[in-house]
Short mmCIF file of C-alpha atoms in Angstrom, two decimals:
data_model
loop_
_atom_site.label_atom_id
_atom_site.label_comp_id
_atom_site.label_asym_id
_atom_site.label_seq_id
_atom_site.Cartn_x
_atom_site.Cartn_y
_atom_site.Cartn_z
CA UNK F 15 0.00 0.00 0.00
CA UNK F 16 1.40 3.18 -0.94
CA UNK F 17 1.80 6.02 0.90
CA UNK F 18 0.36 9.84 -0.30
CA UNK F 19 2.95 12.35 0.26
CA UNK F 20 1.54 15.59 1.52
CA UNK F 21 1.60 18.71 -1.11
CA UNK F 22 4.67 20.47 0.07
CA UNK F 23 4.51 24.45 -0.48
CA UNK F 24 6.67 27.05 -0.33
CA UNK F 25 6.48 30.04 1.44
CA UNK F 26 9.04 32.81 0.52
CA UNK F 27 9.19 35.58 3.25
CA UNK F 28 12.15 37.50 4.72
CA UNK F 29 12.45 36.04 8.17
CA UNK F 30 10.44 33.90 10.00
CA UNK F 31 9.89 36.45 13.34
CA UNK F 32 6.96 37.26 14.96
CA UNK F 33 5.50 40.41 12.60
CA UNK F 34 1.78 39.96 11.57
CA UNK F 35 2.23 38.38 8.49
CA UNK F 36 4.34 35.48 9.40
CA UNK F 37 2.22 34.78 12.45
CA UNK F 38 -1.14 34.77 9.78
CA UNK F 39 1.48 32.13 7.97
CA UNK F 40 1.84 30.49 11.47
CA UNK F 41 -1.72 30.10 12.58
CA UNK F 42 -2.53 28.57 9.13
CA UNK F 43 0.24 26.16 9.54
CA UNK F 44 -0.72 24.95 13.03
CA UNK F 45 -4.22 24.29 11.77
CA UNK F 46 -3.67 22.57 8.41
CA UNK F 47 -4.00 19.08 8.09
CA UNK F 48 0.08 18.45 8.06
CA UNK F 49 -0.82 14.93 6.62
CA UNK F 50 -2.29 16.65 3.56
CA UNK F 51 -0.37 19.43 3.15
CA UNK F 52 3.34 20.72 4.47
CA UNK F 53 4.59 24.09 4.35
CA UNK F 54 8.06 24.90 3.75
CA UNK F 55 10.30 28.25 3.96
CA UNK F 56 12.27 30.29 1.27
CA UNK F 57 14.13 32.93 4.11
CA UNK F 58 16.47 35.68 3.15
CA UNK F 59 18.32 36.07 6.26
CA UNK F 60 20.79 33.52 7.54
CA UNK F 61 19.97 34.80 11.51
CA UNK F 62 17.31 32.23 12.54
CA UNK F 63 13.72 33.52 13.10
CA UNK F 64 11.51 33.59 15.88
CA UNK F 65 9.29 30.93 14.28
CA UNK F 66 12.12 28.64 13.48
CA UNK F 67 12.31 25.75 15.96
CA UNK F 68 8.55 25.52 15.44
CA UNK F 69 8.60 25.09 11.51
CA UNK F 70 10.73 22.16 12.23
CA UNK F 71 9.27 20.51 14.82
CA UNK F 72 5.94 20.64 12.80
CA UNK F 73 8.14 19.10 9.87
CA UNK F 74 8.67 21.89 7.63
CA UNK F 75 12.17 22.87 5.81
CA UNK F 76 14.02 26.29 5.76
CA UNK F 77 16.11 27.10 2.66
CA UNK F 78 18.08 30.33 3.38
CA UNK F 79 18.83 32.45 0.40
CA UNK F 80 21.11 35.79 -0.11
CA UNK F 81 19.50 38.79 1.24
CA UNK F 82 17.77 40.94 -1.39
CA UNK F 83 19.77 44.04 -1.56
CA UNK F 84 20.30 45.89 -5.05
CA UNK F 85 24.12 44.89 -4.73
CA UNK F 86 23.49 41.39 -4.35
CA UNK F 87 20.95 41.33 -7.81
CA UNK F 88 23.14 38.72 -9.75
CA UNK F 89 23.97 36.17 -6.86
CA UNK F 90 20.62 36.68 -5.57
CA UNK F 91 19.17 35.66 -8.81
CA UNK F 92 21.84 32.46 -9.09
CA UNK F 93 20.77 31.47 -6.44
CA UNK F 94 16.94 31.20 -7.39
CA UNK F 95 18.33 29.22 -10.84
CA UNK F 96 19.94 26.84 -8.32
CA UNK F 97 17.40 26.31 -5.85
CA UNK F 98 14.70 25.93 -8.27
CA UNK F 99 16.42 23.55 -10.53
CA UNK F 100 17.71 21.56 -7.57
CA UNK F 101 14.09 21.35 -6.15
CA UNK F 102 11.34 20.10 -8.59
CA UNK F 103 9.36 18.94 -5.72
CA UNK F 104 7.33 22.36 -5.55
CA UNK F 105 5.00 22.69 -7.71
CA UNK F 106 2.96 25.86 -5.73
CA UNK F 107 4.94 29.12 -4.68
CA UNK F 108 3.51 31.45 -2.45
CA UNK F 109 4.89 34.91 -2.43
CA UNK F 110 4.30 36.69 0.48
CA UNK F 111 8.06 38.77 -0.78
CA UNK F 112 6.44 41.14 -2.83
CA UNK F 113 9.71 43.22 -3.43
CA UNK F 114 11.27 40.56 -5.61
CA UNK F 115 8.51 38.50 -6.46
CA UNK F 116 8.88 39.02 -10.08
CA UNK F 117 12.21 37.42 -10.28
CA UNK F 118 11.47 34.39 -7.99
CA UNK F 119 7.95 33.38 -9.25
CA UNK F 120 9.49 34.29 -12.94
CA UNK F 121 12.54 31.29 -12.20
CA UNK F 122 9.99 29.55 -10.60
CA UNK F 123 7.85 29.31 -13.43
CA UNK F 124 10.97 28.26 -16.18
CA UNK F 125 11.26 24.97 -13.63
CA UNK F 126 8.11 23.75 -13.78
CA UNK F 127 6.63 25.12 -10.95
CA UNK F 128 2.32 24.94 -11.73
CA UNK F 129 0.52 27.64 -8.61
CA UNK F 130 2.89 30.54 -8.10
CA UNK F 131 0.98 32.99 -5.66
CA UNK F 132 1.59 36.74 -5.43
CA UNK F 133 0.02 37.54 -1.67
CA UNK F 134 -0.49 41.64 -0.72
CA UNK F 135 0.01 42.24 2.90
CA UNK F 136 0.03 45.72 3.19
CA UNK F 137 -1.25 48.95 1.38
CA UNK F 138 1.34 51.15 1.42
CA UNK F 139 5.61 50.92 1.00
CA UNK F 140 8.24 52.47 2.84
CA UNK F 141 9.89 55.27 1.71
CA UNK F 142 13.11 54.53 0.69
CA UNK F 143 15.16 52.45 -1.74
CA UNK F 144 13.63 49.48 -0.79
CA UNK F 145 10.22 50.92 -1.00
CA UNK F 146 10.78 52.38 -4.43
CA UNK F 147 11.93 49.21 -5.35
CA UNK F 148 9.20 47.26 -4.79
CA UNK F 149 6.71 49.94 -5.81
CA UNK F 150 7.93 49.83 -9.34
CA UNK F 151 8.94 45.65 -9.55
CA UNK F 152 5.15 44.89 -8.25
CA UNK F 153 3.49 45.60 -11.92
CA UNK F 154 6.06 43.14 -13.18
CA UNK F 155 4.91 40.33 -11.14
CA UNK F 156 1.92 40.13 -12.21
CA UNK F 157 3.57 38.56 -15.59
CA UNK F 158 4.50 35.34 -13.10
CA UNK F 159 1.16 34.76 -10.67
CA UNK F 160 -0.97 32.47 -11.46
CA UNK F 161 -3.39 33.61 -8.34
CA UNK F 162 -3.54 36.93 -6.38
CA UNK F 163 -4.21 36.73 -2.81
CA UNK F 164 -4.20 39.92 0.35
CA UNK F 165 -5.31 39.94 3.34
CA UNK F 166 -7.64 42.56 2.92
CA UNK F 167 -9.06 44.52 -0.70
CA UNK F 168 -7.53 47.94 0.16
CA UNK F 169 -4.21 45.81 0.10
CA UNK F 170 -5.00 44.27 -2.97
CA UNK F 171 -6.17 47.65 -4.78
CA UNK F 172 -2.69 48.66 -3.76
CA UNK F 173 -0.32 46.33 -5.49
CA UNK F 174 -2.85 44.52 -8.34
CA UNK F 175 -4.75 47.23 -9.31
CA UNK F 176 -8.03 48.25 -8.96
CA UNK F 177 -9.73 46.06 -11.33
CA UNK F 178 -7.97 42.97 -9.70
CA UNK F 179 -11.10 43.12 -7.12
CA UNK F 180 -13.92 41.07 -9.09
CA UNK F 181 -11.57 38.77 -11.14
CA UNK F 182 -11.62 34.77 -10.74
CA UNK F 183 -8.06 34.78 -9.78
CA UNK F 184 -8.22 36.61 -6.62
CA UNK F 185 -9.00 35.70 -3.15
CA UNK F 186 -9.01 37.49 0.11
CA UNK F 187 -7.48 35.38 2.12
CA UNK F 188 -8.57 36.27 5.97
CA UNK F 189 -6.04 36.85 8.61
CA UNK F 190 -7.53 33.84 10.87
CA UNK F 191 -6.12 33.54 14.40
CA UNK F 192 -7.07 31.02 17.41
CA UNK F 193 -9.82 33.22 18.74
CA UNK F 194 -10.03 30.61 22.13
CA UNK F 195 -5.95 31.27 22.78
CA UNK F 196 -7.44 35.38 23.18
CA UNK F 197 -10.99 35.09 25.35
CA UNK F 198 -11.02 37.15 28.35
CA UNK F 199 -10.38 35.90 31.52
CA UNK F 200 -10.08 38.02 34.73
CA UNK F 201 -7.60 35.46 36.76
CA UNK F 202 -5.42 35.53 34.07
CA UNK F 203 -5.82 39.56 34.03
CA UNK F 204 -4.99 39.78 38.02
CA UNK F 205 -2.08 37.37 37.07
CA UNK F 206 -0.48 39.44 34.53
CA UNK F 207 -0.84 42.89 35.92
CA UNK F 208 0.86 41.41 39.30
CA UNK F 209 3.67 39.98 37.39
CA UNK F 210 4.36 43.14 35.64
CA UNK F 211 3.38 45.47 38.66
CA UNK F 212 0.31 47.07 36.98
CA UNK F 213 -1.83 47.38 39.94
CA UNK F 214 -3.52 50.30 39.77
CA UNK F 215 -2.60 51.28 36.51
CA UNK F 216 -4.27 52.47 33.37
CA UNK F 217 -2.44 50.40 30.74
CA UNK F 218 -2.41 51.04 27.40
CA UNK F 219 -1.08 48.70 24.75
CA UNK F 220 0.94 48.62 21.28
CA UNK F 221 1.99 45.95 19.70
CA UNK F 222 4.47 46.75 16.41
CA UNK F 223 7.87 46.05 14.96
CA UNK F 224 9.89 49.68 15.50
CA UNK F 225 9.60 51.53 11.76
CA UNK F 226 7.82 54.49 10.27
CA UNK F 227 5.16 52.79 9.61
CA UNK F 228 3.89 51.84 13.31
CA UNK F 229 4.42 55.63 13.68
CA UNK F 230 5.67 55.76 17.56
CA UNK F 231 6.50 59.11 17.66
CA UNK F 232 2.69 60.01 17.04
CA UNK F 233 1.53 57.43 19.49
CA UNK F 234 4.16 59.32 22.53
CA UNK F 235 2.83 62.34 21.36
CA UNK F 236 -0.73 60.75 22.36
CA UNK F 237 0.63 59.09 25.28
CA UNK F 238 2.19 62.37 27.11
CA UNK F 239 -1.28 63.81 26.64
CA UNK F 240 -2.82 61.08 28.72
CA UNK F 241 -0.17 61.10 31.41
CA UNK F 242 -0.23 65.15 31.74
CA UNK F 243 -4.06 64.00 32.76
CA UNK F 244 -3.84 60.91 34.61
CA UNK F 245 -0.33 59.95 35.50
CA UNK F 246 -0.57 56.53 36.28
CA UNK F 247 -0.93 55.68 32.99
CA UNK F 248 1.54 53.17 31.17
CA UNK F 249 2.39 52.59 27.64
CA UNK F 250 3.16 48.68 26.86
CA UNK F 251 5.76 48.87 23.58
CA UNK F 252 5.90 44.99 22.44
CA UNK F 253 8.24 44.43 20.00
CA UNK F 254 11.16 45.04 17.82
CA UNK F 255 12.86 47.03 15.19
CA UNK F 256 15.05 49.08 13.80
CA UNK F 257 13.87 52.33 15.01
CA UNK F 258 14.03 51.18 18.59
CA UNK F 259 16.88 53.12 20.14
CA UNK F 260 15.12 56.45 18.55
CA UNK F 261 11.88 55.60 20.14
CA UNK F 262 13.79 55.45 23.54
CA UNK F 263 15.05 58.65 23.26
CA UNK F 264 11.98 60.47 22.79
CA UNK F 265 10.55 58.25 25.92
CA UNK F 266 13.70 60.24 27.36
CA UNK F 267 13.37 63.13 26.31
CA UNK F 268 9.60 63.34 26.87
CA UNK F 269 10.53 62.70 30.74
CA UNK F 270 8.31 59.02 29.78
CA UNK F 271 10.62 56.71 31.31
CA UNK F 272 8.73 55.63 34.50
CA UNK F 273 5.53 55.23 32.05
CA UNK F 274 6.90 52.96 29.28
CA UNK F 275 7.74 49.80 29.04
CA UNK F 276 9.56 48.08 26.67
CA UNK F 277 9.07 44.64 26.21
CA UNK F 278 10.97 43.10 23.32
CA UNK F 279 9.42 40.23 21.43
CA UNK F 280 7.25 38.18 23.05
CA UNK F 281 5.37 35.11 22.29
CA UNK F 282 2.80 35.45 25.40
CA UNK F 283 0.60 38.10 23.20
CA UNK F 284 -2.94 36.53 24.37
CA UNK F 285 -1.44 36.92 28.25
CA UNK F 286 -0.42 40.77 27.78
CA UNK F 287 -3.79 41.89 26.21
CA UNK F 288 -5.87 40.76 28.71
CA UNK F 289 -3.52 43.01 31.14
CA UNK F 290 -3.98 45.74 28.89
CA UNK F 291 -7.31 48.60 29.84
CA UNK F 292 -6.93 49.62 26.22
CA UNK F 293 -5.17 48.82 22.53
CA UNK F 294 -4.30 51.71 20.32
CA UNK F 295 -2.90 51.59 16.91
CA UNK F 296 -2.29 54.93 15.05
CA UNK F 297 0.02 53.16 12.08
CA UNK F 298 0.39 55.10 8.92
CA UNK F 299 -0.57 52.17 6.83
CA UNK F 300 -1.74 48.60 7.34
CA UNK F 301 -2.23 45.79 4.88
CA UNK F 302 -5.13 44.80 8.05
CA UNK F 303 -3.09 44.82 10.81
CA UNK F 304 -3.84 41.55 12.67
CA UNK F 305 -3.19 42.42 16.02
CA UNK F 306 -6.38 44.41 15.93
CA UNK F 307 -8.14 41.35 15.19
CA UNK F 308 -6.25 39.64 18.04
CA UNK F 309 -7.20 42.94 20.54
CA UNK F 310 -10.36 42.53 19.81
CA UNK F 311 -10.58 38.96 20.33
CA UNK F 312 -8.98 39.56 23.69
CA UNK F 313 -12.49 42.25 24.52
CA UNK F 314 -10.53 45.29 24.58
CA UNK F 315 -11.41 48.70 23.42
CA UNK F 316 -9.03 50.01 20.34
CA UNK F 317 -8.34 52.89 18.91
CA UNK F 318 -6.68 52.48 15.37
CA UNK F 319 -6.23 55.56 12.87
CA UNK F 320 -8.51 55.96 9.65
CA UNK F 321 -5.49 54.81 7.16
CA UNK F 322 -6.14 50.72 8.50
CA UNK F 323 -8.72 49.19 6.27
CA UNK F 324 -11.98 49.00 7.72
CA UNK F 325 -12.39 44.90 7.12
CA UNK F 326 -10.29 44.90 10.42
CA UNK F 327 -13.26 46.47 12.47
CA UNK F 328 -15.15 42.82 13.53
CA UNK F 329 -16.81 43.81 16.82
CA UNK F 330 -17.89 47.41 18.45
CA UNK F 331 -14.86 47.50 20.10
CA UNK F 332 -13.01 49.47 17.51
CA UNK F 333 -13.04 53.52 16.93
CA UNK F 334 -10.88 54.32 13.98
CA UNK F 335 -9.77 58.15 14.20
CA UNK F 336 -8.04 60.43 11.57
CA UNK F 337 -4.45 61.24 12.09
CA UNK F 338 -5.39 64.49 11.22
CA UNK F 339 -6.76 65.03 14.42
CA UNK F 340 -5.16 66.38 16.98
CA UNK F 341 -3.05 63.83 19.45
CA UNK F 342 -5.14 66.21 22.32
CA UNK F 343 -8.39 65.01 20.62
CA UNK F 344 -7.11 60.93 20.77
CA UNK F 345 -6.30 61.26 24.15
CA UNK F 346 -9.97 62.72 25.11
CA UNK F 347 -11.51 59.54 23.31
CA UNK F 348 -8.98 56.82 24.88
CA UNK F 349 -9.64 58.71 28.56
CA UNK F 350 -13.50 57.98 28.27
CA UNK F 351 -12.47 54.12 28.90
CA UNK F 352 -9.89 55.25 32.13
CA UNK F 353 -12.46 53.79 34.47
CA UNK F 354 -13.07 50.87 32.94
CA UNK F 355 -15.48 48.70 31.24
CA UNK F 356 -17.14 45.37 30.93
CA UNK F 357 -14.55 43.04 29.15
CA UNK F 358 -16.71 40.80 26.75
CA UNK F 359 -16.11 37.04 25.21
CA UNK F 360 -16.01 38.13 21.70
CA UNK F 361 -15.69 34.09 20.32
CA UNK F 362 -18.32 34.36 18.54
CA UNK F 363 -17.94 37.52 16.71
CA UNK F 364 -15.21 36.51 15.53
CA UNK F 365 -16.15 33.21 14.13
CA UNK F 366 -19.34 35.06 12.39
CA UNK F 367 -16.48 37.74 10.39
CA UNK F 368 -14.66 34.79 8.85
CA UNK F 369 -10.97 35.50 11.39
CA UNK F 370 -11.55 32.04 13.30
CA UNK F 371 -8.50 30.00 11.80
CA UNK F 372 -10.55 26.77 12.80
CA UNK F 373 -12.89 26.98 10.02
CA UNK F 374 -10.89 29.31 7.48
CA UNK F 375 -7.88 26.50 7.11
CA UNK F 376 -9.95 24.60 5.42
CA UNK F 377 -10.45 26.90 2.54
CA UNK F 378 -6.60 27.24 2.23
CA UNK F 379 -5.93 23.31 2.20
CA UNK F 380 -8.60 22.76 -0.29
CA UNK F 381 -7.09 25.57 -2.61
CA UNK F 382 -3.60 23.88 -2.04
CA UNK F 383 -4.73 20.43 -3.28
CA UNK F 384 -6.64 21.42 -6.17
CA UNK F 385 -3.60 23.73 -7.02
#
C-alpha cells in the first residue's frame, strides 16, 4: 500500500519572526492538516527567526537564500536558478516577498513550478530604496502569478490594481487567528498585571515592529497627553525594530521613562492583552493589521487611525480616528475608557467575520490540493 505524500509548499518571506504576516502564515500552519499538506520556507536572512524551531518541529524545511539588496541582484538571482532547478518537488509558490517576487515566481515558473501565488500584505511601501523598489517591480509580477491573494481589498487595490477586485483569480485570504488562545479571563488579568506590577494602573497597549510605519512618535505624542491628565498611565511597547533606540530617546526626552515599558518580542501576546485597559494603533498604513483582530478577540477597546482598512473592524470595540486630528483630541476619546469597562467574550464575533482560523484553514488546504 502506498503512501500519499503531503503537497509540500513554499512560502518565501524574509524572516520567519513574529511580525503579523508570518504569524497569519503560522496560525494557518498549526491548523492545516500536516498529513495533507506541508509548508516549507524560502528565508532571506541567515539569523534564525523567531518561528524557526517551530517550523521544524511541525516538519517543515528552511532554505536560506542571499539577502535581497540591489548589490546582491546577480547572486541573488543564481541562487533562485539553483534552488529551483535543484528542487522540482514544488510545484505551488507562495509569495508573500512582494519586493522581488517578479524574479522568484518568474525562475519559478521556467522549472516547472504549476501555482505561483503573489500575496499583498500591506497597502502602502516604505519610503526609501527598498520601498521604491518594490513599488515599481510589483506591476512586473503580475507577468508570473498564477493567483492573487491579500489579506484585505484595500491591500489588494494597492499592489494589483483596482480592477484585480472582481476577477476569478483573486481571493481574500482572511487573517484567521485562534480566537479561544485570546478570550477574556479576569484570573489571568490579576495574574499578569501582578507579574508586571500594573496594579492600579491604566495600561495602554501597542503591539508593532519599531519603523515608520507603526508611527511611535505620534503614538508618545498621544501618550504624554494622557499622562499630563492621569499619571498613572503606562504605555506597553511589544516588539522590535530598527527604530528602537530612537523611540527610547523620545521616551527620554519626553521625561516618559517611568511610564513605558519596553518589552521586546514576546510570544505570550494573548497573556499581555488581557492586562492591557486599552489597545491603540495609530500606524500610517496597514495591509489589516492583525493584532487588531487579536485585541479585539482579547475584549478590549481600540483605537486604530482611519489609514487601517476597515475589514479589520469585527466587533464594536473598535473607533478608527483620523491622524489628522489632533493627538489632544485621541487622548480625550482613549480617557473615556480610564475607568473601565465590561470586558466581553467576543468568540463568537469573531467566528461570524470569517478571522476564526478553525474553520478558514480549510479553505486554504482545499485551494492547495486542487492547485
Amino acid at each position: 500500500m502506498s503512501i500519499i505524500e503531503p503537497v509540500r509548499v513554499l512560502h518565501v518571506v524574509g524572516k520567519m519572526n513574529r511580525g503579523g504576516m508570518e504569524t497569519m502564515i503560522m496560525n494557518y500552519y498549526r491548523n492545516i492538516d500536516r498529513s495533507k499538506v506541508q509548508f516549507d520556507f524560502l528565508v532571506h536572512y541567515n539569523e534564525p527567526g523567531a518561528y524557526d524551531e517551530e517550523i521544524i518541529r511541525l516538519g517543515g524545511k528552511i532554505f536560506i537564500m542571499p539577502k535581497t539588496v540591489p548589490h546582491n541582484y546577480f547572486i541573488y538571482r543564481k541562487s533562485l536558478e539553483h534552488f529551483f532547478k535543484e528542487h522540482s518537488e514544488y510545484k505551488i509558490v507562495h509569495g508573500h516577498l512582494t519586493s522581488t517576487a517578479f524574479m522568484y515566481l518568474k525562475i519559478a515558473k521556467k522549472y516547472g513550478v504549476k501555482c505561483c501565488i503573489a500575496h499583498a500584505h500591506n497597502t502602502n511601501v516604505p519610503r526609501n530604496i527598498k520601498g521604491f523598489i518594490e513599488k515599481e517591480s510589483k506591476k512586473l509580477m503580475l507577468k508570473y502569478t498564477d493567483r492573487l491573494f491579500s489579506c484585505s481589498d484595500a491591500a489588494a487595490k494597492f499592489y494589483f490594481g483596482e480592477k484585480i477586485i472582481n476577477t476569478r483569480g483573486y481571493n481574500v485570504l482572511n487573517n484567521a487567528i485562534d480566537s479561544s488562545e485570546f478570550i477574556y479571563n479576569e484570573k489571568d488579568r490579576e495574574m499578569i498585571r501582578q507579574v508586571l506590577e500594573l496594579e492600579g494602573k491604566f495600561v495602554i497597549g501597542h503591539i508593532g515592529r519599531f519603523e515608520t510605519q507603526k508611527n511611535h512618535k505620534y503614538l508618545l505624542n498621544i501618550f504624554r497627553k494622557i499622562v499630563n491628565r492621569k499619571s498613572n498611565s503606562v504605555l506597553l511597547l511589544i516588539g522590535k525594530g530598527p527604530l528602537e533606540e530612537e523611540v527610547k530617546q523620545k521616551v527620554h526626552e519626553m521625561k516618559l521613562d517611568k511610564n513605558v515599558i519596553f518589552m521586546g518580542v514576546r510570544s505570550d501576546i494573548p497573556l499581555l492583552l488581557q492586562g492591557m485597559d486599552v489597545f491603540v494603533l495609530p500606524s500610517l498604513y496597514e495591509g489589516l493589521g492583525i493584532v487588531l483582530i487579536e485585541a479585539q478577540a482579547a475584549g478590549l477597546k481600540c483605537f486604530a487611525s482611519s489609514s487601517i482598512p476597515s475589514e479589520a473592524k469585527i466587533t464594536d470595540l473598535v473607533t478608527f480616528i483620523s491622524l489628522e486630528n489632533s493627538t489632544e483630541y485621541w487622548a480625550d476619546e482613549i480617557l473615556k475608557y480610564y475607568n473601565g469597562y465590561n470586558r466581553k467574550n467576543c468568540q463568537k464575533e469573531i467566528e461570524e467575520s470569517g478571522y476564526e482560523i478553525k474553520s478558514e484553514v480549510s479553505n486554504l488546504e482545499e485551494f492547495y490540493i486542487k492547485a
